[in-house]
C-alpha positions in Angstrom: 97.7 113.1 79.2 93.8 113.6 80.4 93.4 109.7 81.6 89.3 110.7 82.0 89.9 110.4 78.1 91.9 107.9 77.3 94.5 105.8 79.7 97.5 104.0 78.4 97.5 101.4 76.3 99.0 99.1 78.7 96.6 100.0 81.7 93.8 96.9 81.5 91.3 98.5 83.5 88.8 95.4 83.2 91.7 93.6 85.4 91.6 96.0 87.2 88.4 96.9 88.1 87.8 92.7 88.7 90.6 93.0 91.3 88.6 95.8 93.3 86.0 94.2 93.4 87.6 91.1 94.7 89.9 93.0 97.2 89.0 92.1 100.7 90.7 92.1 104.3 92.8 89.4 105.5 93.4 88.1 109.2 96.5 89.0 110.9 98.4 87.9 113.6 102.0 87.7 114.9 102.9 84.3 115.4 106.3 85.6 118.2 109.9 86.0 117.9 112.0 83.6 118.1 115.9 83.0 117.3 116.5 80.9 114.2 120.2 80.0 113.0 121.4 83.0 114.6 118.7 85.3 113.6 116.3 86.9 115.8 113.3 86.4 113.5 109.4 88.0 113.9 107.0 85.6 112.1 103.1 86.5 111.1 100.7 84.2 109.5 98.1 86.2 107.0 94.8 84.2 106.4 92.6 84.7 102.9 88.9 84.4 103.8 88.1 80.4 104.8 91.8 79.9 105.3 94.2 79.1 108.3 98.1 79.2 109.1 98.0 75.7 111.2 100.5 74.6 113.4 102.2 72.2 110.7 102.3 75.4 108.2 104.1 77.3 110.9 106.4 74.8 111.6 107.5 74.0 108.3 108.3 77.8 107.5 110.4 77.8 110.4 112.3 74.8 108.9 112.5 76.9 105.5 113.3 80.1 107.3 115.7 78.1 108.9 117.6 77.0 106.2 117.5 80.3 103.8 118.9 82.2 107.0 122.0 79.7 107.7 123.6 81.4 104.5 122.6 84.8 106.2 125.7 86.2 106.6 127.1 86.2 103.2 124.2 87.4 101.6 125.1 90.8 104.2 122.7 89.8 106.7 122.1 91.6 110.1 120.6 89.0 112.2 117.1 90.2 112.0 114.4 89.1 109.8 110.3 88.7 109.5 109.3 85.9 108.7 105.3 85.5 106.6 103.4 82.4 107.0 100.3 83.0 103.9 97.6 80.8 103.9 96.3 82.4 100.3 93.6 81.9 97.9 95.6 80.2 95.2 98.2 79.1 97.2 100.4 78.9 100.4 103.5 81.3 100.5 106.5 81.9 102.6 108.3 85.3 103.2 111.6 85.3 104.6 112.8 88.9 105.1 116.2 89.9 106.0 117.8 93.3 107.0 121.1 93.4 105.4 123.9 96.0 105.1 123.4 99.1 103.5 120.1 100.2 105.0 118.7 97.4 102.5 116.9 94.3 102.9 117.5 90.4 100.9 113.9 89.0 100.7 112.4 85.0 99.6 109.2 83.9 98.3 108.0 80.8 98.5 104.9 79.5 96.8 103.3 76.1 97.1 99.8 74.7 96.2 97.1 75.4 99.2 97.4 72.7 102.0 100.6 71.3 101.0 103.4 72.8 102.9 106.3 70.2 102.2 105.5 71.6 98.3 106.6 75.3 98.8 109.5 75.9 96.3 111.4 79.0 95.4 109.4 81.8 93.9 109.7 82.3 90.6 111.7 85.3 89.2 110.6 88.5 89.8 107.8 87.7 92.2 107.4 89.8 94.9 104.6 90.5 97.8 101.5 90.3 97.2 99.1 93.4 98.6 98.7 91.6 102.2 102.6 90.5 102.4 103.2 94.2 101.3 101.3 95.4 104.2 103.4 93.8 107.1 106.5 94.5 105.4 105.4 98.0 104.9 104.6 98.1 108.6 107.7 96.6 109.9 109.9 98.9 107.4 108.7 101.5 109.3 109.3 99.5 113.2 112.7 98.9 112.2 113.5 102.8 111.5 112.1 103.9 114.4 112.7 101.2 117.0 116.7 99.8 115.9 117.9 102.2 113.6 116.1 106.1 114.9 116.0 104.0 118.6 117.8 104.9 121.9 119.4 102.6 124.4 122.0 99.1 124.2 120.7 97.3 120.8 119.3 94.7 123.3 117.0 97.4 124.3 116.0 98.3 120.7 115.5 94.9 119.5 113.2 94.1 122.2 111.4 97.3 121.4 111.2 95.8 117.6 110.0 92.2 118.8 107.2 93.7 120.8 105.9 96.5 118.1 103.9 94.0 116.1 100.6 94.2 113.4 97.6 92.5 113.8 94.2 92.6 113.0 92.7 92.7 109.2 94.8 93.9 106.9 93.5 95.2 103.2 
C-alpha cells in the first residue's frame, strides 16, 4: 500500500493531525521512594501546562497505591512498583505499576475529574497510559533491566541503584 495515496480507512488523520498540533511537554519530577504495604514504590508527579501535583494529590495516591498494593502478592507481585501522580488537562490520574512474576508487570489507572482527588475511580477497561504516563514507564522499564534484573551486587544494592536512577525534566 503507497499511504502518500491513500491511508486506511480507519487512520483519521484530521484527529490526528489536531493531536500534533496540541502535543506539548509536560513537567516532571520524582516525588522519592518510599515503602508502601510492603512495596518499595518510586512515585513521579507529571504536570499538563497550568497544572500542579499538590501535596493533598500526592497524598491521596499514596493512600490508593496503598491499598491496590496490599493485594500485591496474589496478583504475583515483586515488591517493587512506580507509582504516577497526573495532574492532566481533562483530568487527574493515578498509575500504580507493579513488577510481577514472569518478567511482566500488573498496572492501574485511575482517573478523576481535575482538582478532585477523593473522586479518582478505577479506569475504565482497556485504558492505558497516556503519551506522558508512557514516557516514565518507558523509562523505568528500561532502569529495572539494567539496574535489578542485568544488575550486580546483594538485591539491596540493585534496588538502591533503581530508587536513585530517576526521570525528570519535560517530558513529550
Amino acid at each position: 500500500m503507497d499511504l502518500h495515496e491513500r491511508l486506511p480507512s480507519a487512520v483519521d488523520a484530521k484527529s490526528l493531525l489536531g493531536l500534533s498540533e496540541g502535543h506539548h511537554g509536560r513537567a516532571t519530577r520524582p516525588l522519592g521512594t518510599r515503602e508502601i504495604a510492603g512495596h518499595l514504590v518510586k512515585s513521579y508527579a507529571i504536570e499538563a501546562p497550568g497544572r500542579t501535583v499538590t501535596e493533598r494529590d500526592a497524598e491521596t495516591a499514596l493512600r490508593i497505591a496503598e491499598d491496590h498494593l496490599a493485594l500485591g502478592r496474589l496478583r504475583g507481585s515483586l515488591g517493587l512498583a512506580v507509582l504516577i501522580v497526573h495532574a492532566g488537562g481533562d483530568g487527574d490520574y493515578v498509575l500504580v505499576h507493579t513488577w510481577i512474576e514472569g518478567c511482566m508487570s500488573d498496572l492501574a489507572v485511575f482517573a478523576g475529574p481535575v482538582g478532585q482527588p477523593e473522586s479518582l475511580r478505577p479506569g475504565r477497561a482497556g485504558l492505558t497510559p497516556c503519551v506522558w504516563e508512557a514516557a516514565v514507564l518507558s523509562y523505568e522499564r528500561d532502569v529495572y533491566a539494567r539496574r535489578v534484573l542485568d544488575g550486580t551486587g546483594t538485591v539491596a544494592d540493585r534496588l538502591a541503584a533503581w530508587s536513585a536512577d530517576t526521570v525528570q525534566g519535560e517530558l513529550r
